[in-house]
CSV table of C-alpha atoms and ligand atoms in Angstrom, one decimal:
chain,number,residue,atom,x,y,z
A,45,MET,CA,-21.4,-13.3,-218.1
A,46,SER,CA,-24.4,-11.6,-216.6
A,47,GLU,CA,-25.7,-10.9,-213.1
A,48,THR,CA,-28.8,-9.3,-211.7
A,49,ILE,CA,-28.9,-7.5,-208.4
A,50,PRO,CA,-32.4,-7.9,-206.9
A,51,ASP,CA,-34.6,-5.0,-205.8
A,52,VAL,CA,-33.4,-2.7,-208.6
A,53,MET,CA,-34.6,0.8,-207.7
A,54,ALA,CA,-35.9,2.4,-210.9
A,55,PRO,CA,-36.3,6.1,-210.6
A,56,PRO,CA,-39.7,7.0,-212.0
A,57,GLY,CA,-39.8,7.7,-215.7
A,58,ILE,CA,-36.2,6.8,-216.5
A,59,ALA,CA,-36.4,3.0,-216.8
A,60,ALA,CA,-39.8,3.4,-218.6
A,61,PHE,CA,-38.3,5.7,-221.3
A,62,PHE,CA,-35.3,3.6,-222.0
A,63,GLN,CA,-37.3,0.3,-222.1
A,64,GLY,CA,-37.9,1.3,-225.8
A,65,TRP,CA,-34.2,1.2,-226.5
A,66,GLN,CA,-34.7,1.5,-230.3
A,67,LEU,CA,-35.4,5.2,-230.1
A,68,TYR,CA,-32.2,5.9,-228.1
A,69,GLN,CA,-30.3,3.6,-230.4
A,70,SER,CA,-31.5,5.5,-233.5
A,71,ILE,CA,-30.2,8.8,-231.8
A,72,ILE,CA,-26.8,7.1,-231.3
A,73,GLN,CA,-26.8,5.8,-234.9
A,74,ASN,CA,-27.6,9.3,-236.3
A,75,ASN,CA,-24.9,10.8,-234.0
A,76,GLY,CA,-27.5,13.2,-232.5
A,77,MET,CA,-25.6,13.4,-229.2
A,78,GLU,CA,-22.1,13.3,-230.8
A,79,HIS,CA,-21.3,9.7,-229.7
A,80,ARG,CA,-18.8,9.6,-232.6
A,81,GLU,CA,-16.7,12.5,-231.3
A,82,ILE,CA,-17.0,11.4,-227.7
A,83,GLY,CA,-16.0,7.9,-228.7
A,84,GLU,CA,-12.9,9.3,-230.4
A,85,ALA,CA,-12.0,11.2,-227.2
A,86,LEU,CA,-12.5,8.0,-225.1
A,87,ARG,CA,-10.3,6.1,-227.5
A,88,CYS,CA,-7.4,8.6,-227.0
A,89,VAL,CA,-7.8,8.3,-223.2
A,90,PHE,CA,-7.8,4.5,-223.3
A,91,GLU,CA,-4.9,4.2,-225.8
A,92,ALA,CA,-2.7,6.2,-223.5
A,93,LEU,CA,-3.1,3.8,-220.5
A,94,PRO,CA,0.2,2.0,-219.8
A,95,HIS,CA,-1.0,-1.4,-218.7
A,96,ARG,CA,-3.9,-3.8,-218.8
A,97,PHE,CA,-6.9,-2.0,-217.2
A,98,SER,CA,-10.2,-2.8,-215.7
A,99,VAL,CA,-13.3,-0.8,-216.7
A,100,LEU,CA,-16.5,-0.1,-214.9
A,101,ASP,CA,-19.2,1.6,-217.0
A,102,LEU,CA,-22.0,3.2,-214.9
A,103,GLY,CA,-25.3,3.7,-216.8
A,104,CYS,CA,-23.7,1.8,-219.7
A,105,GLY,CA,-26.9,1.4,-221.8
A,106,ASP,CA,-26.1,-0.9,-224.7
A,107,SER,CA,-22.3,-0.4,-224.1
A,108,SER,CA,-21.9,0.4,-227.8
A,109,MET,CA,-19.6,3.4,-227.4
A,110,ALA,CA,-17.5,1.7,-224.7
A,111,MET,CA,-17.1,-1.5,-226.8
A,112,LYS,CA,-15.9,0.5,-229.8
A,113,SER,CA,-13.5,2.7,-227.9
A,114,LEU,CA,-12.0,-0.4,-226.1
A,115,GLU,CA,-11.6,-2.5,-229.3
A,116,GLY,CA,-8.2,-4.2,-229.5
A,117,LEU,CA,-6.9,-2.6,-226.3
A,118,SER,CA,-5.4,-4.3,-223.3
A,119,VAL,CA,-8.6,-4.6,-221.2
A,120,SER,CA,-8.5,-7.0,-218.2
A,121,SER,CA,-12.3,-6.8,-217.5
A,122,TYR,CA,-15.3,-4.7,-218.4
A,123,THR,CA,-18.4,-4.4,-216.2
A,124,GLY,CA,-21.5,-2.5,-217.4
A,125,VAL,CA,-24.2,-1.4,-215.0
A,126,ASP,CA,-27.6,-0.2,-216.0
A,127,LEU,CA,-31.3,-0.1,-215.0
A,128,THR,CA,-32.6,-0.9,-218.5
A,129,ALA,CA,-32.6,-4.7,-219.1
A,130,PRO,CA,-33.3,-4.5,-222.9
A,131,ALA,CA,-30.2,-2.4,-223.3
A,132,LEU,CA,-28.1,-4.9,-221.4
A,133,ASP,CA,-29.4,-7.7,-223.6
A,134,ILE,CA,-28.2,-5.8,-226.7
A,135,ALA,CA,-24.8,-5.2,-225.1
A,136,ARG,CA,-24.4,-8.9,-224.3
A,137,ALA,CA,-25.5,-10.0,-227.8
A,138,ASN,CA,-23.1,-7.5,-229.5
A,139,PHE,CA,-20.0,-8.3,-227.4
A,140,HIS,CA,-17.1,-9.9,-229.3
A,141,GLY,CA,-14.2,-8.8,-227.2
A,142,SER,CA,-11.5,-11.2,-225.9
A,143,TYR,CA,-11.6,-10.0,-222.3
A,144,SER,CA,-14.1,-10.9,-219.5
A,145,ALA,CA,-17.3,-8.8,-219.7
A,146,THR,CA,-20.1,-8.7,-217.2
A,147,TRP,CA,-23.4,-6.7,-217.2
A,148,VAL,CA,-25.3,-6.0,-214.1
A,149,HIS,CA,-28.9,-4.9,-213.9
A,150,ALA,CA,-28.7,-2.5,-211.0
A,151,ASN,CA,-28.9,1.1,-209.9
A,152,MET,CA,-25.5,2.7,-210.4
A,153,VAL,CA,-25.7,4.6,-207.1
A,154,ASP,CA,-26.2,1.5,-205.1
A,155,TYR,CA,-23.7,-0.5,-207.2
A,156,ILE,CA,-20.7,1.8,-206.7
A,157,ALA,CA,-21.4,2.0,-203.0
A,158,ASN,CA,-20.8,-1.7,-202.7
A,159,VAL,CA,-18.0,-2.4,-205.1
A,160,ASP,CA,-15.3,-4.3,-203.3
A,161,GLN,CA,-12.2,-3.8,-205.6
A,162,PRO,CA,-10.4,-0.8,-206.9
A,163,LEU,CA,-10.8,0.0,-210.6
A,164,ASP,CA,-8.4,1.4,-213.2
A,165,VAL,CA,-11.1,3.1,-215.2
A,166,ILE,CA,-14.6,4.2,-214.3
A,167,MET,CA,-16.6,5.7,-217.1
A,168,THR,CA,-20.1,7.1,-217.2
A,169,SER,CA,-21.7,8.8,-220.1
A,170,PHE,CA,-25.1,10.6,-220.2
A,171,ALA,CA,-26.3,9.0,-217.0
A,172,MET,CA,-25.4,11.4,-214.1
A,173,HIS,CA,-27.9,14.0,-215.2
A,174,HIS,CA,-30.7,11.7,-214.0
A,175,LEU,CA,-29.6,12.0,-210.4
A,176,PRO,CA,-30.6,14.8,-208.0
A,177,ALA,CA,-27.8,17.3,-207.3
A,178,ALA,CA,-26.9,16.0,-203.8
A,179,THR,CA,-26.8,12.4,-205.1
A,180,LYS,CA,-24.6,13.4,-208.0
A,181,GLN,CA,-22.1,14.9,-205.4
A,182,ALA,CA,-22.2,11.8,-203.1
A,183,TRP,CA,-21.9,9.5,-206.1
A,184,LEU,CA,-18.7,11.2,-207.3
A,185,VAL,CA,-17.3,10.8,-203.8
A,186,ASP,CA,-18.1,7.0,-204.0
A,187,ILE,CA,-16.6,6.7,-207.4
A,188,ALA,CA,-13.4,8.4,-206.4
A,189,LYS,CA,-13.1,6.0,-203.4
A,190,HIS,CA,-13.1,3.1,-205.9
A,191,LEU,CA,-10.4,4.2,-208.2
A,192,THR,CA,-6.8,2.8,-208.0
A,193,PRO,CA,-4.2,5.5,-207.1
A,194,THR,CA,-3.5,5.9,-210.8
A,195,GLY,CA,-7.1,5.3,-211.8
A,196,GLN,CA,-9.1,7.5,-214.1
A,197,LEU,CA,-12.8,8.6,-214.2
A,198,VAL,CA,-14.2,9.6,-217.5
A,199,LEU,CA,-17.3,11.6,-217.0
A,200,ILE,CA,-19.5,12.6,-220.0
A,201,ASP,CA,-22.8,14.3,-219.5
A,202,THR,CA,-25.2,17.0,-220.6
A,203,CYS,CA,-24.5,20.4,-219.2
A,204,CYS,CA,-26.1,23.8,-218.6
A,205,PRO,CA,-24.2,26.4,-220.7
A,206,ALA,CA,-23.0,29.4,-218.7
A,207,GLY,CA,-26.0,31.6,-217.9
A,208,LEU,CA,-28.7,29.1,-218.8
A,209,SER,CA,-31.0,27.6,-216.2
A,210,ARG,CA,-32.0,23.9,-216.3
A,211,ASP,CA,-35.3,24.7,-218.1
A,212,GLU,CA,-33.5,26.9,-220.6
A,213,THR,CA,-31.0,24.1,-221.2
A,214,VAL,CA,-33.7,21.5,-221.8
A,215,GLN,CA,-35.4,23.9,-224.2
A,216,SER,CA,-32.1,24.5,-226.1
A,217,TYR,CA,-31.7,20.7,-226.4
A,218,LEU,CA,-35.2,20.3,-227.7
A,219,ASP,CA,-34.6,23.0,-230.3
A,220,LEU,CA,-31.7,20.9,-231.5
A,221,ILE,CA,-33.8,17.8,-231.5
A,222,ALA,CA,-36.4,19.5,-233.7
A,223,ASP,CA,-34.0,19.0,-236.6
A,224,TRP,CA,-33.2,15.3,-235.9
A,225,PRO,CA,-34.6,12.7,-238.4
A,226,LEU,CA,-37.3,11.4,-236.0
A,227,SER,CA,-41.1,11.2,-236.1
A,228,ASP,CA,-43.1,13.8,-234.2
A,229,ALA,CA,-44.2,11.1,-231.7
A,230,ASP,CA,-40.6,10.2,-231.0
A,231,LYS,CA,-39.7,13.9,-230.5
A,232,ALA,CA,-42.6,14.2,-228.1
A,233,SER,CA,-41.5,11.2,-226.2
A,234,ILE,CA,-38.0,12.6,-225.8
A,235,ALA,CA,-39.4,15.9,-224.7
A,236,ALA,CA,-41.5,14.3,-222.0
A,237,HIS,CA,-38.5,12.3,-220.8
A,238,MET,CA,-36.3,15.3,-220.7
A,239,TRP,CA,-38.8,17.5,-218.8
A,240,SER,CA,-39.5,14.8,-216.3
A,241,SER,CA,-36.1,13.2,-215.8
A,242,ASP,CA,-33.1,15.3,-217.0
A,243,TYR,CA,-31.3,17.5,-214.5
A,244,PRO,CA,-28.1,18.7,-216.2
A,245,GLU,CA,-25.8,20.9,-214.1
A,246,SER,CA,-23.4,23.7,-215.0
A,247,GLU,CA,-19.7,23.2,-215.6
A,248,ALA,CA,-19.1,25.1,-212.4
A,249,PHE,CA,-21.2,22.6,-210.4
A,250,MET,CA,-19.6,19.6,-212.0
A,251,GLU,CA,-16.0,20.9,-211.6
A,252,GLY,CA,-16.8,21.8,-207.9
A,253,ALA,CA,-18.3,18.4,-207.3
A,254,LEU,CA,-15.2,16.7,-208.8
A,255,ALA,CA,-12.8,18.8,-206.7
A,256,ALA,CA,-14.9,18.0,-203.6
A,257,ALA,CA,-14.6,14.3,-204.4
A,258,GLY,CA,-10.8,14.7,-204.5
A,259,LEU,CA,-10.5,14.5,-208.2
A,260,THR,CA,-8.5,16.8,-210.5
A,261,HIS,CA,-10.0,17.2,-214.0
A,262,ARG,CA,-9.2,18.1,-217.6
A,263,MET,CA,-11.9,18.7,-220.2
A,264,ILE,CA,-11.6,16.3,-223.1
A,265,TYR,CA,-14.8,17.1,-225.0
A,266,LYS,CA,-17.2,20.0,-225.3
A,267,HIS,CA,-20.3,20.3,-227.5
A,268,THR,CA,-20.2,23.4,-229.7
A,269,GLN,CA,-23.2,24.9,-227.8
A,270,GLY,CA,-21.8,23.8,-224.5
A,271,LEU,CA,-24.8,21.4,-224.0
A,272,GLN,CA,-22.5,18.4,-223.3
A,273,VAL,CA,-19.1,18.1,-221.7
A,274,GLY,CA,-16.5,15.4,-221.0
A,275,TYR,CA,-13.9,15.3,-218.3
A,276,LEU,CA,-10.9,13.0,-217.6
A,277,CYS,CA,-10.4,12.9,-213.8
A,278,GLN,CA,-7.8,11.5,-211.5
A,279,PRO,CA,-7.4,11.2,-207.7
A,280,THR,CA,-5.7,14.4,-206.5
A,281,ALA,CA,-3.4,12.8,-204.0
A,282,ARG,CA,-0.9,10.8,-206.0
P,579,SAM,C1,-28.8,8.5,-222.2
P,579,SAM,S1,-28.5,6.8,-221.7
P,579,SAM,C2,-26.8,6.7,-221.9
P,579,SAM,C3,-26.3,5.3,-222.3
P,579,SAM,C4,-24.8,5.2,-222.6
P,579,SAM,N1,-24.0,5.4,-221.5
P,579,SAM,C5,-24.5,6.2,-223.7
P,579,SAM,O1,-23.6,7.0,-223.5
P,579,SAM,O2,-25.0,6.1,-224.8
P,579,SAM,C6,-28.7,6.8,-220.0
P,579,SAM,C7,-28.6,5.4,-219.4
P,579,SAM,O3,-28.4,5.6,-218.0
P,579,SAM,C8,-29.2,4.6,-217.4
P,579,SAM,N2,-29.5,5.0,-216.0
P,579,SAM,C9,-30.1,6.2,-215.6
P,579,SAM,N3,-30.2,6.3,-214.3
P,579,SAM,C10,-29.6,5.1,-213.8
P,579,SAM,C11,-29.3,4.6,-212.5
P,579,SAM,N4,-29.7,5.3,-211.4
P,579,SAM,N5,-28.7,3.5,-212.4
P,579,SAM,C12,-28.3,2.8,-213.5
P,579,SAM,N6,-28.5,3.2,-214.8
P,579,SAM,C13,-29.2,4.4,-214.9
P,579,SAM,C14,-30.5,4.4,-218.3
P,579,SAM,O4,-31.1,3.2,-218.0
P,579,SAM,C15,-29.8,4.6,-219.6
P,579,SAM,O5,-29.4,3.3,-220.2
């Protein structure tokens, strides 16, 4: 199934960079951002769920990590939301699950504000850092409102290691990318995208924003240099 919400608001630079999905796909395939380790952490979370569960994936991209982590599990429905139409086309083409799956071409901030049913799992990986700080906080509040009482949020994102500013963090990331098996043109394209569109936050910011949204959290993944983190979060009042 597919659906398009009209008047998609594309923040400048983000949609344009991801239109050429092949570059990001090659980063995933080379495990440059540790999708393999993150996928294993997701799998542990999903395997521990006690009943059939619905999944909303915000900023899903080509849904490849979600699809792999959900394989063979008791999923009632999966909805992926993203601004990048070519990534959604790849997700649809590669889907072989036995549950109902829908992809929506929309801004994840607008989408969650208008969801009309509670969800068992909301996941988001490497998308939140594109939002301004105040929008990140408001978005987490909206997400928390749309979880069932026993629902879970899995939040994966890039992160400023303790003591590093946003610019120092972007530079540290680019130092890592220097060793990735990519052409100089591709590395330059990633650098331009990161400088214009990536706004990772500190662990303290993310943990404060989760608490303010009424979510308790547990860290389920951390990059060796602290440049990426993953949290499993649940509504505080149970
Ligand atoms: C780095 S990719 C991550 C894709 C996938 N979740 C993963 O972990 O590989 C970031 C994705 O977020 C999407 N994105 C960024 N801002 C968005 C927004 N405001 N609404 C919907 N999608 C957004 C981009 O189009 C892109 O597909």
